[in-house]
XYZ file of C-alpha atoms in Angstrom:
618
model
C -38.968 25.854 2.089
C -40.454 23.568 -1.076
C -43.258 24.652 -0.901
C -42.445 28.454 -2.261
C -40.075 26.481 -4.449
C -42.146 24.660 -6.083
C -44.946 27.072 -6.439
C -41.341 28.761 -8.717
C -41.783 25.966 -10.758
C -45.408 26.158 -11.469
C -45.593 30.028 -11.997
C -41.850 29.386 -14.986
C -43.683 27.145 -17.441
C -45.865 30.544 -17.688
C -43.498 32.872 -18.161
C -41.327 30.097 -20.552
C -43.934 28.938 -23.111
C -44.890 33.058 -23.254
C -41.953 34.641 -23.886
C -39.882 31.657 -24.464
C -38.556 34.202 -27.161
C -38.133 36.866 -26.151
C -35.239 39.349 -26.341
C -33.753 41.475 -24.385
C -30.596 41.878 -25.508
C -29.947 45.846 -23.839
C -29.927 44.012 -21.046
C -26.606 41.938 -22.516
C -23.954 45.125 -20.554
C -26.192 45.472 -17.136
C -24.762 41.673 -16.676
C -20.943 42.429 -17.290
C -19.523 43.660 -13.368
C -16.266 44.629 -13.898
C -14.097 43.858 -11.424
C -12.873 46.523 -8.490
C -9.598 46.355 -7.834
C -8.742 44.889 -5.709
C -5.031 43.971 -3.829
C -3.222 40.496 -3.085
C -3.588 37.799 -0.432
C -1.697 34.941 0.176
C -2.263 30.874 0.094
C -1.080 27.281 0.427
C -2.851 24.345 -0.718
C -1.209 21.497 0.019
C -2.048 18.346 -2.251
C -1.449 14.917 -1.995
C -1.336 12.848 -4.448
C -2.079 9.454 -2.530
C -4.891 9.509 -0.617
C -8.266 8.845 -2.144
C -11.269 9.894 -1.788
C -12.951 7.812 -5.147
C -13.673 8.101 -8.794
C -15.787 10.751 -9.547
C -19.151 8.873 -10.457
C -20.428 8.358 -14.021
C -23.246 9.982 -14.017
C -22.478 11.933 -10.758
C -22.904 15.840 -12.639
C -26.481 16.326 -13.514
C -29.249 18.658 -14.363
C -32.925 18.575 -14.284
C -35.652 19.267 -17.193
C -39.145 20.191 -17.183
C -41.727 18.942 -19.837
C -43.815 22.762 -18.955
C -39.900 24.393 -20.442
C -40.539 24.218 -24.682
C -36.592 25.085 -25.190
C -35.648 21.980 -23.380
C -34.611 20.634 -27.021
C -33.927 23.236 -28.543
C -30.559 22.620 -31.180
C -28.911 24.398 -29.284
C -29.130 22.300 -26.040
C -27.070 18.912 -26.133
C -24.441 21.095 -27.407
C -23.965 23.404 -23.831
C -24.581 20.004 -21.824
C -22.157 18.543 -23.294
C -19.781 21.452 -23.644
C -20.709 21.770 -19.518
C -19.661 17.869 -19.357
C -23.162 17.239 -17.783
C -22.932 13.205 -17.058
C -26.638 12.926 -16.353
C -30.783 14.852 -17.135
C -33.095 14.801 -14.199
C -36.502 14.083 -15.866
C -39.637 15.164 -16.651
C -39.151 17.911 -13.756
C -39.474 18.018 -9.809
C -43.478 17.808 -8.811
C -44.203 16.392 -12.575
C -42.526 13.441 -12.072
C -45.373 13.050 -10.121
C -48.813 14.265 -12.305
C -46.561 12.946 -15.749
C -48.015 10.613 -17.503
C -45.534 8.943 -20.320
C -47.911 7.290 -22.327
C -49.938 10.484 -22.985
C -47.165 12.491 -22.556
C -50.023 14.487 -20.498
C -50.300 15.941 -16.867
C -52.329 16.324 -13.961
C -53.152 19.374 -13.645
C -49.685 20.450 -14.853
C -48.557 22.163 -18.141
C -47.081 20.208 -21.617
C -44.889 21.855 -24.063
C -44.864 20.909 -27.147
C -41.087 18.709 -27.937
C -40.122 17.676 -24.113
C -41.547 13.963 -24.759
C -39.002 10.912 -23.695
C -38.634 9.788 -27.062
C -37.138 13.914 -27.492
C -35.895 13.688 -24.173
C -33.380 10.282 -24.809
C -31.835 11.607 -27.883
C -31.197 15.182 -26.663
C -29.511 13.090 -23.700
C -28.272 10.872 -26.400
C -26.199 13.459 -28.310
C -25.711 15.115 -25.025
C -23.327 11.894 -23.671
C -25.048 12.222 -20.876
C -27.335 9.350 -19.113
C -30.884 9.417 -18.111
C -32.176 10.524 -14.540
C -36.410 10.126 -14.734
C -38.726 9.902 -12.122
C -41.457 7.179 -12.519
C -44.891 8.518 -11.138
C -46.045 7.558 -7.220
C -48.536 10.599 -6.462
C -50.963 10.258 -9.369
C -49.384 6.631 -11.255
C -49.197 3.153 -10.527
C -46.196 0.053 -10.397
C -47.499 -0.346 -13.407
C -47.393 2.544 -15.343
C -43.828 2.492 -14.367
C -42.674 -0.977 -15.127
C -44.396 -0.383 -18.564
C -42.522 2.880 -19.339
C -39.034 0.487 -18.617
C -40.419 -1.683 -20.589
C -40.501 0.872 -23.366
C -37.224 2.313 -22.414
C -34.939 -0.499 -22.462
C -36.912 -3.297 -23.854
C -38.431 -1.530 -27.034
C -36.500 1.359 -27.381
C -32.979 0.012 -26.575
C -32.090 3.084 -24.346
C -30.563 1.229 -20.983
C -32.406 4.291 -18.924
C -30.324 2.262 -16.272
C -31.991 5.001 -13.037
C -35.339 5.402 -11.580
C -36.679 7.319 -8.904
C -39.829 6.712 -7.746
C -42.320 9.925 -7.064
C -40.584 13.046 -6.251
C -40.540 15.392 -3.263
C -43.403 12.604 -1.536
C -43.156 13.535 1.837
C -44.306 16.359 0.797
C -48.088 15.019 0.570
C -49.737 16.911 3.291
C -49.096 13.866 6.188
C -46.891 16.500 7.365
C -49.754 19.523 7.541
C -47.647 21.099 4.524
C -48.504 19.686 0.437
C -47.020 20.590 -3.069
C -46.665 17.433 -3.841
C -49.296 15.736 -5.605
C -50.728 12.258 -4.118
C -53.689 10.747 -4.937
C -52.915 7.423 -2.251
C -55.968 7.750 0.548
C -52.309 7.358 3.019
C -50.387 9.102 2.196
C -47.907 7.787 5.457
C -44.185 7.106 5.348
C -44.922 3.215 6.023
C -47.595 3.028 2.701
C -45.381 5.088 0.471
C -42.957 2.675 1.667
C -45.024 -0.883 0.293
C -45.955 0.923 -2.937
C -42.231 1.568 -3.229
C -41.587 -2.417 -2.892
C -44.570 -3.096 -5.209
C -42.382 -0.381 -8.121
C -39.494 -2.163 -7.779
C -41.031 -5.728 -7.704
C -42.575 -4.806 -10.583
C -40.300 -2.424 -12.504
C -37.135 -5.040 -12.186
C -39.859 -7.635 -13.582
C -38.837 -5.784 -17.153
C -34.885 -4.833 -16.226
C -33.528 -6.415 -13.714
C -30.282 -4.699 -15.003
C -32.207 -0.706 -13.654
C -31.577 0.726 -10.279
C -34.395 2.417 -8.543
C -34.099 4.640 -5.914
C -36.517 5.857 -2.846
C -37.356 9.809 -1.506
C -35.724 10.451 2.108
C -36.147 13.699 3.606
C -32.630 15.424 3.775
C -31.481 15.455 6.388
C -31.975 18.710 9.146
C -34.553 19.426 6.375
C -38.525 19.784 7.052
C -40.303 17.341 8.215
C -36.629 15.089 9.142
C -37.753 13.471 12.314
C -41.033 14.189 12.667
C -43.699 12.081 13.702
C -46.731 11.928 12.003
C -49.630 11.351 13.786
C -49.986 7.400 13.556
C -46.855 7.159 12.592
C -43.813 5.643 15.712
C -40.973 6.870 13.977
C -39.880 9.670 11.367
C -40.116 9.483 7.373
C -36.844 7.986 6.920
C -36.651 5.746 10.089
C -39.646 4.585 8.871
C -39.659 4.417 4.924
C -36.166 2.378 5.161
C -37.713 -0.119 8.261
C -39.573 -1.598 4.856
C -37.173 -0.595 1.750
C -34.739 -1.708 4.155
C -31.894 -3.186 1.576
C -34.112 -3.610 -0.913
C -33.462 -0.416 -3.118
C -30.377 0.340 -5.103
C -30.178 4.246 -4.088
C -31.863 6.833 -1.972
C -32.938 10.666 -2.667
C -32.300 13.664 -1.235
C -32.468 17.300 -2.165
C -30.591 20.394 -1.694
C -31.843 23.740 -1.206
C -29.324 25.025 2.004
C -30.227 29.172 1.527
C -28.282 31.698 3.289
C -28.799 35.125 4.323
C -25.254 36.674 2.743
C -23.229 36.196 -0.834
C -20.624 35.178 1.960
C -22.807 33.337 3.855
C -24.253 31.019 0.707
C -20.314 30.368 0.883
C -20.170 28.326 4.318
C -23.133 26.407 2.808
C -20.991 23.353 1.677
C -20.095 22.265 5.634
C -23.536 20.843 5.651
C -23.096 18.066 3.046
C -19.939 15.954 5.140
C -22.860 15.245 7.678
C -25.786 15.100 6.082
C -23.731 12.104 3.558
C -22.870 10.948 7.117
C -26.706 10.655 8.638
C -27.479 8.914 6.159
C -25.032 6.385 5.421
C -26.132 5.911 9.511
C -29.536 5.761 8.415
C -28.345 2.919 5.540
C -26.433 1.008 8.522
C -28.990 0.806 10.681
C -31.549 -0.758 8.305
C -30.034 -2.369 5.256
C -27.454 -4.858 6.901
C -24.501 -5.796 4.278
C -25.840 -4.704 1.984
C -25.552 -0.854 3.189
C -22.453 0.852 1.765
C -23.480 -0.985 -1.759
C -26.439 1.852 -1.518
C -25.214 4.488 -3.027
C -26.558 8.222 -2.311
C -28.613 10.980 -4.599
C -28.597 14.605 -4.904
C -30.767 14.607 -7.302
C -32.540 18.345 -6.895
C -29.886 20.815 -5.805
C -29.671 24.625 -5.758
C -28.311 26.948 -3.056
C -31.121 28.539 -3.113
C -30.205 32.330 -2.212
C -29.501 35.600 -5.377
C -30.316 32.305 -8.323
C -28.214 34.155 -10.829
C -24.734 35.141 -9.060
C -21.184 34.723 -9.716
C -21.279 33.044 -5.844
C -23.869 30.984 -6.663
C -21.351 29.474 -9.703
C -18.500 29.618 -7.187
C -20.759 27.747 -4.537
C -21.967 25.512 -7.390
C -18.104 24.005 -8.047
C -17.154 23.913 -4.968
C -20.897 22.232 -4.092
C -20.506 19.356 -6.556
C -16.651 18.791 -5.917
C -18.217 17.639 -1.969
C -20.462 15.873 -2.833
C -18.132 13.508 -5.247
C -15.739 13.347 -2.515
C -18.066 12.111 0.129
C -19.056 9.256 -2.109
C -22.367 10.277 -3.810
C -23.581 9.184 -6.651
C -25.557 11.992 -8.472
C -26.692 15.472 -8.314
C -29.258 17.592 -10.498
C -28.906 21.429 -9.841
C -32.133 22.381 -10.279
C -32.618 23.818 -13.522
C -31.641 23.976 -16.885
C -34.451 26.460 -17.781
C -36.867 27.710 -15.132
C -38.854 31.078 -15.756
C -38.889 34.235 -13.785
C -41.512 36.494 -11.992
C -40.074 39.073 -10.492
C -37.592 42.799 -12.242
C -34.087 42.384 -12.243
C -31.979 42.607 -9.104
C -28.212 43.441 -8.078
C -26.926 40.434 -6.095
C -24.611 41.168 -3.284
C -21.286 40.733 -5.330
C -23.204 42.490 -8.057
C -23.968 41.127 -10.742
C -27.637 40.685 -11.592
C -30.563 37.935 -10.047
C -33.409 36.900 -12.120
C -34.555 35.579 -9.738
C -34.585 32.373 -12.407
C -33.080 28.651 -10.954
C -33.041 27.884 -14.359
C -28.716 28.056 -15.466
C -29.541 29.243 -18.870
C -31.630 31.871 -19.040
C -35.261 30.832 -20.039
C -35.822 34.427 -21.941
C -38.832 36.022 -19.768
C -38.662 39.291 -19.691
C -36.332 41.784 -18.280
C -33.863 38.803 -19.385
C -31.790 38.235 -21.963
C -32.159 36.018 -24.680
C -32.777 32.283 -24.547
C -30.260 29.629 -23.388
C -27.902 32.978 -22.588
C -26.030 30.976 -20.215
C -25.732 32.162 -16.650
C -23.420 32.643 -13.847
C -23.805 29.046 -12.049
C -23.573 26.926 -16.083
C -20.018 28.368 -15.760
C -19.679 27.052 -12.400
C -21.151 23.763 -12.859
C -19.179 23.872 -16.460
C -16.541 24.084 -14.180
C -17.261 20.794 -12.692
C -16.886 19.075 -15.831
C -12.767 20.662 -16.643
C -12.530 19.196 -13.020
C -12.331 14.796 -14.728
C -14.040 13.110 -16.876
C -16.055 10.337 -14.218
C -13.714 6.996 -13.046
C -10.971 10.095 -12.457
C -9.828 9.497 -8.869
C -10.845 12.585 -5.942
C -8.023 12.712 -4.390
C -7.440 15.464 -0.794
C -6.548 18.874 -1.114
C -6.863 21.249 1.560
C -6.155 24.840 1.894
C -4.656 27.351 4.419
C -7.462 30.045 4.146
C -11.462 30.092 4.189
C -12.070 31.939 1.082
C -10.381 29.420 -0.850
C -12.002 26.153 -1.568
C -9.096 23.508 -3.115
C -10.282 20.235 -4.453
C -8.513 18.298 -6.807
C -8.361 14.728 -9.401
C -5.487 12.970 -10.638
C -6.598 11.387 -13.935
C -4.277 10.053 -16.796
C -1.995 12.592 -17.277
C -1.328 14.367 -14.222
C -3.266 16.222 -11.212
C -5.691 18.657 -11.606
C -6.606 21.183 -8.770
C -9.455 23.282 -8.559
C -8.895 26.174 -6.902
C -11.972 27.923 -5.502
C -11.294 32.739 -4.879
C -14.763 33.808 -2.593
C -12.647 36.675 -1.240
C -15.081 38.925 -3.688
C -12.814 41.568 -4.055
C -8.856 40.077 -3.771
C -6.808 38.485 -5.764
C -4.933 35.360 -4.127
C -1.305 33.893 -5.214
C -1.032 30.795 -3.610
C 1.625 28.299 -2.823
C 1.013 24.940 -3.973
C 2.799 22.147 -2.152
C 2.754 18.023 -4.032
C 3.093 14.326 -2.321
C 3.639 11.827 -4.402
C 2.973 14.013 -7.755
C 5.380 15.714 -9.037
C 3.963 18.125 -10.688
C 6.284 19.504 -14.422
C 7.606 22.805 -15.970
C 4.527 24.684 -17.249
C 0.935 24.059 -16.708
C -2.441 24.523 -17.891
C -5.071 27.520 -16.930
C -8.917 26.671 -17.420
C -10.814 29.755 -15.244
C -14.246 31.314 -14.966
C -13.964 35.204 -12.686
C -16.973 36.727 -12.053
C -18.671 39.315 -15.078
C -16.792 36.128 -18.572
C -19.056 35.338 -19.960
C -16.457 32.038 -21.595
C -14.272 29.965 -20.122
C -10.340 31.031 -20.328
C -7.675 29.521 -21.188
C -3.920 29.760 -20.514
C -0.832 28.248 -19.944
C 0.772 28.621 -16.492
C 4.749 27.983 -16.091
C 4.679 26.698 -12.887
C 1.885 23.992 -11.212
C 3.502 24.773 -7.381
C 1.878 28.276 -7.578
C -0.253 30.984 -9.054
C -1.928 33.899 -8.569
C -6.112 33.897 -8.581
C -8.454 36.948 -9.340
C -11.322 37.399 -7.075
C -14.129 35.703 -6.978
C -13.158 32.661 -9.629
C -12.662 29.473 -10.326
C -9.475 28.124 -11.493
C -8.505 24.665 -12.872
C -4.320 24.303 -11.923
C -3.547 21.434 -14.425
C -0.031 19.913 -13.796
C 0.867 17.298 -15.867
C 3.553 14.918 -14.216
C 4.983 11.713 -13.156
C 5.136 9.740 -9.785
C 2.685 7.157 -8.034
C 1.484 6.939 -4.868
C -0.866 3.724 -4.367
C -4.182 5.274 -2.911
C -5.926 5.156 0.630
C -9.508 4.378 1.051
C -11.263 7.379 2.033
C -13.460 5.938 5.575
C -16.638 5.357 5.611
C -18.924 8.609 7.485
C -20.314 8.114 10.264
C -23.572 8.716 11.602
C -25.272 11.195 12.029
C -28.715 13.543 12.059
C -28.009 17.004 12.391
C -27.845 20.419 10.082
C -23.317 21.440 10.178
C -21.035 22.408 11.956
C -20.438 26.532 11.791
C -17.933 25.430 10.614
C -16.487 24.784 7.977
C -14.148 21.258 6.891
C -11.754 20.062 4.769
C -12.644 18.078 1.799
C -12.110 14.674 2.880
C -12.191 13.020 6.147
C -9.539 12.947 8.891
C -9.176 8.999 10.110
C -8.199 9.033 13.375
C -7.449 6.421 15.470
C -9.559 5.380 17.836
C -9.146 5.321 21.169
C -9.810 1.360 22.727
C -12.938 0.123 23.758
C -14.430 -0.042 27.783
C -14.029 -3.139 29.216
C -17.132 -4.788 28.911
C -17.914 -5.753 32.445
C -20.222 -2.853 33.034
C -22.294 -4.433 30.724
C -21.283 -2.460 27.405
C -18.193 -0.844 25.645
C -17.322 2.282 23.910
C -15.353 2.581 21.076
C -14.028 7.518 20.924
C -13.468 7.785 16.199
C -12.395 10.994 14.208
C -13.909 10.578 10.721
C -13.117 14.123 10.185
C -11.410 16.878 10.484
C -10.548 21.288 9.826
C -9.779 24.247 10.872
C -10.594 24.570 14.145
C -12.942 21.207 14.669
C -13.907 18.408 14.390
C -16.862 15.600 13.795
C -16.475 12.115 15.691
C -18.461 8.424 15.547
C -18.211 7.332 18.737
C -20.195 2.813 18.436
C -21.285 1.543 22.315
C -21.730 -2.473 21.974
C -23.624 -4.869 24.168
C -21.130 -7.158 25.758
C -24.028 -8.756 27.474
C -25.060 -12.206 26.965
C -28.880 -10.906 27.370
C -30.224 -8.045 25.994
C -30.061 -4.427 27.740
C -31.797 -1.209 27.712
C -30.736 2.468 28.643
C -26.914 3.864 27.677
C -24.360 6.072 29.356
C -20.516 6.609 28.331
C -18.581 9.423 29.399
C -14.853 10.601 28.428
C -12.900 14.393 29.317
C -10.940 15.942 26.745
C -8.324 17.269 27.311
C -6.941 21.091 25.547
C -10.005 22.434 25.978
C -12.745 20.519 23.020
C -16.302 21.843 23.352
C -19.233 19.689 21.906
C -20.938 21.984 19.012
C -23.518 19.433 17.417
C -25.003 15.623 17.885
C -27.011 12.970 16.989
C -28.699 9.824 17.630
C -27.152 10.230 21.666
C -28.097 13.427 24.192
C -24.757 14.156 24.504
C -23.791 17.545 27.799
C -21.143 18.204 28.623
C -19.438 20.650 31.675
C -16.012 21.465 32.011
C -14.285 19.257 30.221
C -16.496 16.053 31.257
C -18.853 14.313 28.963
C -21.790 12.558 28.942
C -23.647 10.976 26.675
C -26.979 9.655 27.037
C -29.171 6.659 24.935
C -32.458 7.954 23.436
C -35.746 6.441 22.990
C -34.716 4.424 19.721
C -30.833 3.737 19.741
C -32.036 2.288 23.710
C -32.394 -1.095 23.802
C -29.550 -2.940 22.866
C -29.466 -7.305 22.207
C -26.984 -9.528 23.661
C -23.835 -8.157 21.350
C -25.632 -5.279 19.094
C -24.342 -1.632 18.248
C -25.415 1.424 18.146
C -23.664 5.439 16.592
C -23.743 8.014 17.627
C -21.965 11.116 17.067
C -21.191 14.399 17.309
C -19.309 17.864 16.016
C -16.685 19.204 18.033
C -14.278 22.560 18.313
C -10.761 22.261 18.588
C -8.534 19.665 18.265
C -9.906 16.014 16.928
C -7.625 14.485 19.340
C -9.144 10.494 20.441
C -9.692 11.911 24.462
C -8.807 7.819 27.270
C -10.326 6.980 28.848
C -13.670 6.297 27.740
C -17.069 4.521 30.895
C -19.727 2.761 29.283
C -22.467 1.666 31.808
C -26.048 -0.125 31.062
C -29.202 1.662 32.618
C-alpha cells in the first residue's frame, strides 16, 4: 500500500505544477448529486454527559501539505483551513520529509514549488490559527540539520514549533524488501533508526527543551508490523521501542485501511480502538512509568477508497472523532492538494471521483478549478464544527450500525454528532441524555451528499431529528445539568487488526475477575475493556507469583453464554466449545519474580467476565 501511495504523491506533483490553474468549470455540474427518493428509518441515540472520554486535543484536527504543491500557500488557503477548524498542518509532505533540506529549500530527487518554503508555510498556518507539525529529515539529513531547524524556528524566528517527527515511513527504506522511503544510512535496520533517533532527540532538545519529538512506528496489523528482518531479533516496533524507551514524547503511525466497497469503507473505524490498544501495550512494555504520558499521533490518514466520495467525507468525520475518543493527540489527513493521474469516475455512492487524495482540487485535468473543496473537506470541516480544543468528549451510543454517534460537552451545552451512513434512507433519531437537560430548541449544522456548503438551521427540539441520507449533522443542544466526568479506561494491549464487528465509540469498563490463587506459580486477571452490540474486547494480565523467574504460562477459562474468540494478540488462544486456553508466545514467556505480561482478544457475544480463571506455569 505504501509504495503505491508514494507513487501517487510524486505523480501528483507534475499535475500540480503543470495544470494547477486549469479550470474545468463545466464539470461542476457533474459533481452535484441528486439525492435519491428515500424512506424513513428510525434509531435511538443515548448521550451520557457524565462519562468523559477525554478532551479534543489542542493539535488534533490536522491535514498534510507538501512542498511540491504550488497552491499550498495561495491566498484562499488560510481561510479554508480556518473555516474547517484545522488546528494542525503537517509539513513538508509525507515521503518528501526524508529528502527535504530546509536550509536550501531543496529535495534530493524531488520537486519543490515556488512559495512553499518553511517561513511561508508557518505564516499560512499561523493565519489559519493552527499549529505546525514538522518532519525532520531522517533519510538524507542529520541530527545537526534537525537541531539547526529547531534553532531557526524557535530561537531565531520565535515560531514556537512544538511537534517534530524524526522521518516519515522509515520502515519503508528497503530493510524489509520493499523500499519507497529514501534512507541514505548504510544500516537501515530498526536498531539503527532507534539509535539515531536518540541522537536527534538529544540534539534537538539541547536547542529547545520544550519541543515534543516523535518516533516512527509501523501501523498495527499493517505491513511490516510483526515482520522480523534479516539480522533482527524482533520486529520494527519492539526493536525501536526497546531502545528509545521513554525518550520520545509521542509515537507515530499512519492509517490507510482501504476497502472493497463504500459500505466496507465505513466500517473501518472499528480498527481504531484495537490499534490504539496495541500501541498502548507496546508503550507499557518499554516506556515504564512514562508510558501513559507518551502521545500517539496519526500523522497520515485517509480511507484510501474512492478518495473524493461522500463516503470518504462521512468516514473522515467518524474516524477523527473516534481517534480523539481513544486518546490520540493528532490526526493529519492526506492531504490538502495532491493531484490525479486518472480520468474522473463514478463512485459507489454516485458522486464523482477524481482519484485525488486532496481535500481541495489541484485543478488538474478533468478536475474542478483549483482550491474547490471536495467532499472530504466538508467531512473534516464538520469535525471542526463538533467542538473546540479542550472541549470534553462524552459517551454517545447508537442503536443502528448505520448511524454513528459522538458527543462533545462544551461551555454552552452538548453537541451531538450524527453520521447517517444509510445511502438511500433518511433516519429519524430519538435522543436521550443522562446528566444533561437540553433546552427547547437546538442549532443544527449539517452537510449531506452532493452539497457544496455546510448548512445551518434550528430544530424545535434536541431530542428528535430526521437526518438526510448520507449526511453528517451536529445537533447543538443548550441546557443545564452537571455531572462529574468519569475517566475512560486505559486501552488494553493488542497486536492484531480490528474485529469484524463495529465497536462502540467508548471503552465499556467491566469488573475484573478475581485473580487466581498464586499457589500455581502465577495468577491471571480478566477484564473487559471495550464492548459493542454483539462483541467485546478483553485484556488478561498474567503475574508471576513466585519468588523466582518462570518460563512459560497457560491461562484457561470457560464461557457461560456461548461467547467465541474471534482474534487475539500477545498469546496463542484456542477454544474448544466453551473452554478457552491461552498460552504465552516467545517474547513474553519468561517473567521475573513479580513481573506481569498482558494479552488481549476480541470475541463474539456478551462481554461478561468468566470465573474461575486458571493460571499454570510451564
